[in-house]
């Protein structure tokens, strides 16, 4: 059989690394230790692989998952073989944590080493009307895979104040403490607004990752956000 489909760029990548890009929009993980991944991110696997619901691990974290807009639903991937992950054809980027940390929008999180600690943190100054209220913080040693809608830009926040639309913000250095600010004023609201209501304000040593696309509104509970759901509480 002959086809451009079978060109080298579309064939399996043979890599020695545990985390490797199959292509810019697909992650390949060679299992040794367990991996935590966002539920629904697996697109293929080879070998003897098991997928289990990952509980929160603590009552505090479980409660935050339920009542916040950052209800990141994770699965534990274990076994022997290779697993391929992707999310809506988003571009995949790998970050190697060496004791440092990263704060990630749950909708941009793909997978990470099970050795990495995770928690849900509230953004300072975030009210219920703002939408992007909570982020998932990853800390420790291991590899983290995130996705971006389109090719992102990494902005240096150390030289001047940096403002990012909450729906376009992918991730930032965990040492940064952003504030939630609004560019709206009364006159703008009366005239229908500018469409740019809330931004994260960053300043200090660190970076923020911005994608060239905005998520449309706060996620639903099924997609990972908003509202109290007893079923989610019981799942942990």
mmCIF file of C-alpha atoms in Angstrom:
data_model
loop_
_atom_site.group_PDB
_atom_site.id
_atom_site.type_symbol
_atom_site.label_atom_id
_atom_site.label_comp_id
_atom_site.label_asym_id
_atom_site.label_seq_id
_atom_site.Cartn_x
_atom_site.Cartn_y
_atom_site.Cartn_z
ATOM 1 C CA UNK A 1 0.000 0.000 0.000
ATOM 2 C CA UNK A 2 1.311 3.470 -0.914
ATOM 3 C CA UNK A 3 0.239 6.740 0.690
ATOM 4 C CA UNK A 4 1.644 9.972 2.085
ATOM 5 C CA UNK A 5 0.062 8.775 5.332
ATOM 6 C CA UNK A 6 3.025 6.421 5.778
ATOM 7 C CA UNK A 7 5.686 9.103 5.547
ATOM 8 C CA UNK A 8 8.264 9.114 8.340
ATOM 9 C CA UNK A 9 6.670 12.099 10.085
ATOM 10 C CA UNK A 10 3.544 10.024 10.792
ATOM 11 C CA UNK A 11 5.256 6.861 12.037
ATOM 12 C CA UNK A 12 5.875 5.968 15.659
ATOM 13 C CA UNK A 13 8.675 7.848 17.361
ATOM 14 C CA UNK A 14 11.243 5.563 18.967
ATOM 15 C CA UNK A 15 12.680 7.548 21.872
ATOM 16 C CA UNK A 16 14.693 6.704 24.968
ATOM 17 C CA UNK A 17 12.969 9.372 27.038
ATOM 18 C CA UNK A 18 10.043 8.457 29.274
ATOM 19 C CA UNK A 19 8.084 11.502 28.054
ATOM 20 C CA UNK A 20 8.506 12.280 24.343
ATOM 21 C CA UNK A 21 6.528 14.095 21.666
ATOM 22 C CA UNK A 22 5.129 11.764 19.033
ATOM 23 C CA UNK A 23 4.404 14.949 17.098
ATOM 24 C CA UNK A 24 3.675 18.549 18.166
ATOM 25 C CA UNK A 25 0.104 17.611 19.151
ATOM 26 C CA UNK A 26 0.565 14.165 20.701
ATOM 27 C CA UNK A 27 2.486 12.947 23.738
ATOM 28 C CA UNK A 28 3.991 9.494 24.053
ATOM 29 C CA UNK A 29 4.829 8.162 27.530
ATOM 30 C CA UNK A 30 6.864 5.001 28.059
ATOM 31 C CA UNK A 31 5.644 3.646 31.367
ATOM 32 C CA UNK A 32 8.083 2.774 34.099
ATOM 33 C CA UNK A 33 6.506 4.450 37.078
ATOM 34 C CA UNK A 34 2.890 5.587 37.156
ATOM 35 C CA UNK A 35 1.637 8.664 35.326
ATOM 36 C CA UNK A 36 -1.311 10.880 36.235
ATOM 37 C CA UNK A 37 -3.301 12.175 33.263
ATOM 38 C CA UNK A 38 -6.472 14.130 32.702
ATOM 39 C CA UNK A 39 -9.393 11.777 32.141
ATOM 40 C CA UNK A 40 -10.183 11.344 28.457
ATOM 41 C CA UNK A 41 -6.668 12.330 27.312
ATOM 42 C CA UNK A 42 -5.611 8.821 26.256
ATOM 43 C CA UNK A 43 -5.919 8.291 22.499
ATOM 44 C CA UNK A 44 -3.999 4.989 22.119
ATOM 45 C CA UNK A 45 -1.766 2.579 24.004
ATOM 46 C CA UNK A 46 0.442 -0.456 23.419
ATOM 47 C CA UNK A 47 1.177 -3.108 25.995
ATOM 48 C CA UNK A 48 -0.475 -4.055 29.276
ATOM 49 C CA UNK A 49 -1.871 -0.788 30.660
ATOM 50 C CA UNK A 50 -4.310 -0.072 33.472
ATOM 51 C CA UNK A 51 -6.367 3.101 33.972
ATOM 52 C CA UNK A 52 -7.784 3.921 37.426
ATOM 53 C CA UNK A 53 -9.620 6.925 38.838
ATOM 54 C CA UNK A 54 -7.207 9.001 40.922
ATOM 55 C CA UNK A 55 -8.719 10.153 44.194
ATOM 56 C CA UNK A 56 -7.788 13.502 45.698
ATOM 57 C CA UNK A 57 -5.822 11.995 48.554
ATOM 58 C CA UNK A 58 -7.102 14.365 51.238
ATOM 59 C CA UNK A 59 -10.440 15.739 52.375
ATOM 60 C CA UNK A 60 -9.205 19.301 51.893
ATOM 61 C CA UNK A 61 -8.200 18.716 48.289
ATOM 62 C CA UNK A 62 -11.385 16.762 47.610
ATOM 63 C CA UNK A 63 -13.525 19.602 48.912
ATOM 64 C CA UNK A 64 -11.669 22.162 46.778
ATOM 65 C CA UNK A 65 -12.181 20.001 43.686
ATOM 66 C CA UNK A 66 -15.920 19.945 44.277
ATOM 67 C CA UNK A 67 -16.660 23.574 45.112
ATOM 68 C CA UNK A 68 -14.236 25.328 42.741
ATOM 69 C CA UNK A 69 -14.043 25.797 38.986
ATOM 70 C CA UNK A 70 -10.824 23.752 38.890
ATOM 71 C CA UNK A 71 -12.261 20.267 39.271
ATOM 72 C CA UNK A 72 -9.384 18.533 37.490
ATOM 73 C CA UNK A 73 -10.382 14.877 37.012
ATOM 74 C CA UNK A 74 -7.319 12.651 36.939
ATOM 75 C CA UNK A 75 -6.660 9.007 36.171
ATOM 76 C CA UNK A 76 -3.655 6.946 37.238
ATOM 77 C CA UNK A 77 -1.989 5.135 34.345
ATOM 78 C CA UNK A 78 0.129 2.109 35.265
ATOM 79 C CA UNK A 79 1.549 -1.030 33.689
ATOM 80 C CA UNK A 80 4.061 -1.814 30.977
ATOM 81 C CA UNK A 81 4.071 -0.260 27.527
ATOM 82 C CA UNK A 82 3.481 3.050 25.787
ATOM 83 C CA UNK A 83 0.540 5.427 26.120
ATOM 84 C CA UNK A 84 -0.366 8.237 23.734
ATOM 85 C CA UNK A 85 -2.098 11.359 25.060
ATOM 86 C CA UNK A 86 -3.674 14.345 23.301
ATOM 87 C CA UNK A 87 -6.356 16.976 23.928
ATOM 88 C CA UNK A 88 -8.386 18.526 21.085
ATOM 89 C CA UNK A 89 -5.278 18.696 18.858
ATOM 90 C CA UNK A 90 -3.683 21.206 21.233
ATOM 91 C CA UNK A 91 0.082 21.731 21.012
ATOM 92 C CA UNK A 92 1.939 19.744 23.683
ATOM 93 C CA UNK A 93 4.825 21.144 25.722
ATOM 94 C CA UNK A 94 6.973 19.319 28.282
ATOM 95 C CA UNK A 95 8.361 20.937 31.438
ATOM 96 C CA UNK A 96 10.859 19.223 33.722
ATOM 97 C CA UNK A 97 10.367 20.268 37.339
ATOM 98 C CA UNK A 98 13.463 20.101 39.539
ATOM 99 C CA UNK A 99 11.966 21.001 42.887
ATOM 100 C CA UNK A 100 10.222 24.084 41.508
ATOM 101 C CA UNK A 101 6.548 24.521 40.697
ATOM 102 C CA UNK A 102 4.032 25.456 38.039
ATOM 103 C CA UNK A 103 0.453 26.724 38.222
ATOM 104 C CA UNK A 104 -1.669 25.411 35.336
ATOM 105 C CA UNK A 105 -5.184 26.027 34.073
ATOM 106 C CA UNK A 106 -6.913 22.627 34.395
ATOM 107 C CA UNK A 107 -8.059 22.812 30.771
ATOM 108 C CA UNK A 108 -4.410 23.055 29.672
ATOM 109 C CA UNK A 109 -3.138 20.182 31.818
ATOM 110 C CA UNK A 110 -2.446 16.868 30.028
ATOM 111 C CA UNK A 111 -0.295 14.508 32.130
ATOM 112 C CA UNK A 112 2.505 14.423 34.708
ATOM 113 C CA UNK A 113 4.721 12.069 36.688
ATOM 114 C CA UNK A 114 2.978 10.622 39.738
ATOM 115 C CA UNK A 115 5.967 11.798 41.806
ATOM 116 C CA UNK A 116 4.836 15.416 41.291
ATOM 117 C CA UNK A 117 2.581 16.809 44.029
ATOM 118 C CA UNK A 118 -0.592 18.631 42.947
ATOM 119 C CA UNK A 119 -3.101 20.865 44.658
ATOM 120 C CA UNK A 120 -5.774 23.449 43.838
ATOM 121 C CA UNK A 121 -5.050 27.081 44.711
ATOM 122 C CA UNK A 122 -7.321 30.109 44.693
ATOM 123 C CA UNK A 123 -6.235 33.210 42.784
ATOM 124 C CA UNK A 124 -6.109 36.254 45.046
ATOM 125 C CA UNK A 125 -8.878 38.780 44.518
ATOM 126 C CA UNK A 126 -11.047 36.359 42.551
ATOM 127 C CA UNK A 127 -14.785 36.827 43.097
ATOM 128 C CA UNK A 128 -17.489 34.460 41.922
ATOM 129 C CA UNK A 129 -18.228 36.623 38.864
ATOM 130 C CA UNK A 130 -14.745 36.389 37.417
ATOM 131 C CA UNK A 131 -14.742 32.827 36.050
ATOM 132 C CA UNK A 132 -11.039 31.919 36.245
ATOM 133 C CA UNK A 133 -10.870 31.529 40.021
ATOM 134 C CA UNK A 134 -8.638 28.533 40.705
ATOM 135 C CA UNK A 135 -5.595 26.856 39.202
ATOM 136 C CA UNK A 136 -3.886 23.504 39.653
ATOM 137 C CA UNK A 137 -0.427 23.806 41.226
ATOM 138 C CA UNK A 138 2.228 21.187 40.463
ATOM 139 C CA UNK A 139 5.337 21.016 42.648
ATOM 140 C CA UNK A 140 8.331 18.714 43.003
ATOM 141 C CA UNK A 141 10.496 16.659 40.687
ATOM 142 C CA UNK A 142 9.277 15.117 37.445
ATOM 143 C CA UNK A 143 7.885 15.902 34.012
ATOM 144 C CA UNK A 144 4.666 17.801 33.318
ATOM 145 C CA UNK A 145 2.904 17.905 29.936
ATOM 146 C CA UNK A 146 0.622 20.836 29.147
ATOM 147 C CA UNK A 147 -1.260 21.828 26.002
ATOM 148 C CA UNK A 148 -1.993 25.156 24.354
ATOM 149 C CA UNK A 149 -4.551 26.129 21.746
ATOM 150 C CA UNK A 150 -2.224 27.394 19.012
ATOM 151 C CA UNK A 151 1.398 28.452 19.502
ATOM 152 C CA UNK A 152 1.792 30.183 22.880
ATOM 153 C CA UNK A 153 4.024 33.017 24.001
ATOM 154 C CA UNK A 154 6.072 32.998 27.227
ATOM 155 C CA UNK A 155 6.169 36.426 28.871
ATOM 156 C CA UNK A 156 8.814 37.551 31.367
ATOM 157 C CA UNK A 157 7.084 39.141 34.373
ATOM 158 C CA UNK A 158 10.250 40.350 36.111
ATOM 159 C CA UNK A 159 10.782 43.641 34.279
ATOM 160 C CA UNK A 160 7.308 45.192 34.201
ATOM 161 C CA UNK A 161 3.696 44.470 35.209
ATOM 162 C CA UNK A 162 2.119 41.854 32.925
ATOM 163 C CA UNK A 163 -1.636 41.442 32.422
ATOM 164 C CA UNK A 164 -3.179 38.336 30.855
ATOM 165 C CA UNK A 165 -6.790 37.546 29.999
ATOM 166 C CA UNK A 166 -7.950 34.828 32.384
ATOM 167 C CA UNK A 167 -9.316 32.716 29.518
ATOM 168 C CA UNK A 168 -6.038 32.868 27.540
ATOM 169 C CA UNK A 169 -3.714 32.129 30.465
ATOM 170 C CA UNK A 170 -2.182 28.649 30.260
ATOM 171 C CA UNK A 171 0.290 28.505 33.162
ATOM 172 C CA UNK A 172 2.728 30.522 35.270
ATOM 173 C CA UNK A 173 5.648 30.087 37.650
ATOM 174 C CA UNK A 174 4.292 28.865 40.967
ATOM 175 C CA UNK A 175 6.342 31.462 42.864
ATOM 176 C CA UNK A 176 4.334 34.257 41.217
ATOM 177 C CA UNK A 177 1.246 35.445 43.092
ATOM 178 C CA UNK A 178 -1.125 36.992 40.547
ATOM 179 C CA UNK A 179 -3.911 39.375 41.405
ATOM 180 C CA UNK A 180 -7.232 39.380 39.603
ATOM 181 C CA UNK A 181 -8.024 42.821 38.179
ATOM 182 C CA UNK A 182 -10.766 44.260 35.998
ATOM 183 C CA UNK A 183 -10.374 46.722 33.156
ATOM 184 C CA UNK A 184 -14.080 47.580 33.220
ATOM 185 C CA UNK A 185 -15.435 50.893 34.450
ATOM 186 C CA UNK A 186 -18.999 52.103 34.918
ATOM 187 C CA UNK A 187 -19.075 53.942 31.602
ATOM 188 C CA UNK A 188 -17.794 50.873 29.752
ATOM 189 C CA UNK A 189 -20.373 48.644 31.430
ATOM 190 C CA UNK A 190 -23.214 50.959 30.457
ATOM 191 C CA UNK A 191 -22.070 50.842 26.848
ATOM 192 C CA UNK A 192 -21.930 47.046 26.748
ATOM 193 C CA UNK A 193 -18.367 46.523 27.972
ATOM 194 C CA UNK A 194 -15.128 45.964 26.088
ATOM 195 C CA UNK A 195 -15.233 42.161 26.160
ATOM 196 C CA UNK A 196 -12.022 42.172 28.237
ATOM 197 C CA UNK A 197 -13.478 42.071 31.754
ATOM 198 C CA UNK A 198 -10.880 40.282 33.913
ATOM 199 C CA UNK A 199 -7.132 39.842 33.759
ATOM 200 C CA UNK A 200 -4.438 38.225 35.884
ATOM 201 C CA UNK A 201 -1.838 40.792 36.965
ATOM 202 C CA UNK A 202 1.701 39.410 37.364
ATOM 203 C CA UNK A 203 4.874 41.071 38.555
ATOM 204 C CA UNK A 204 8.086 39.508 39.833
ATOM 205 C CA UNK A 205 10.700 36.904 38.863
ATOM 206 C CA UNK A 206 8.975 34.305 36.725
ATOM 207 C CA UNK A 207 7.030 33.694 33.546
ATOM 208 C CA UNK A 208 3.468 33.332 32.319
ATOM 209 C CA UNK A 209 2.367 31.259 29.304
ATOM 210 C CA UNK A 210 -0.347 32.750 27.080
ATOM 211 C CA UNK A 211 -2.182 30.947 24.267
ATOM 212 C CA UNK A 212 -3.561 32.760 21.191
ATOM 213 C CA UNK A 213 -7.097 31.656 21.995
ATOM 214 C CA UNK A 214 -9.562 32.218 24.815
ATOM 215 C CA UNK A 215 -11.587 29.526 26.514
ATOM 216 C CA UNK A 216 -15.264 30.381 26.175
ATOM 217 C CA UNK A 217 -16.590 31.061 29.654
ATOM 218 C CA UNK A 218 -16.200 29.082 32.846
ATOM 219 C CA UNK A 219 -16.266 25.291 32.412
ATOM 220 C CA UNK A 220 -19.242 23.239 33.494
ATOM 221 C CA UNK A 221 -18.969 20.732 36.333
ATOM 222 C CA UNK A 222 -18.770 17.890 33.796
ATOM 223 C CA UNK A 223 -15.912 19.602 31.967
ATOM 224 C CA UNK A 224 -14.092 20.447 35.148
ATOM 225 C CA UNK A 225 -15.642 23.382 36.915
ATOM 226 C CA UNK A 226 -18.367 25.411 38.540
ATOM 227 C CA UNK A 227 -20.849 24.452 41.211
ATOM 228 C CA UNK A 228 -21.231 21.933 44.004
ATOM 229 C CA UNK A 229 -21.801 18.368 42.878
ATOM 230 C CA UNK A 230 -22.232 15.617 45.461
ATOM 231 C CA UNK A 231 -21.258 12.947 42.954
ATOM 232 C CA UNK A 232 -17.923 14.650 42.415
ATOM 233 C CA UNK A 233 -17.444 14.823 46.199
ATOM 234 C CA UNK A 234 -17.988 11.101 46.556
ATOM 235 C CA UNK A 235 -15.610 10.343 43.678
ATOM 236 C CA UNK A 236 -12.823 12.407 45.259
#
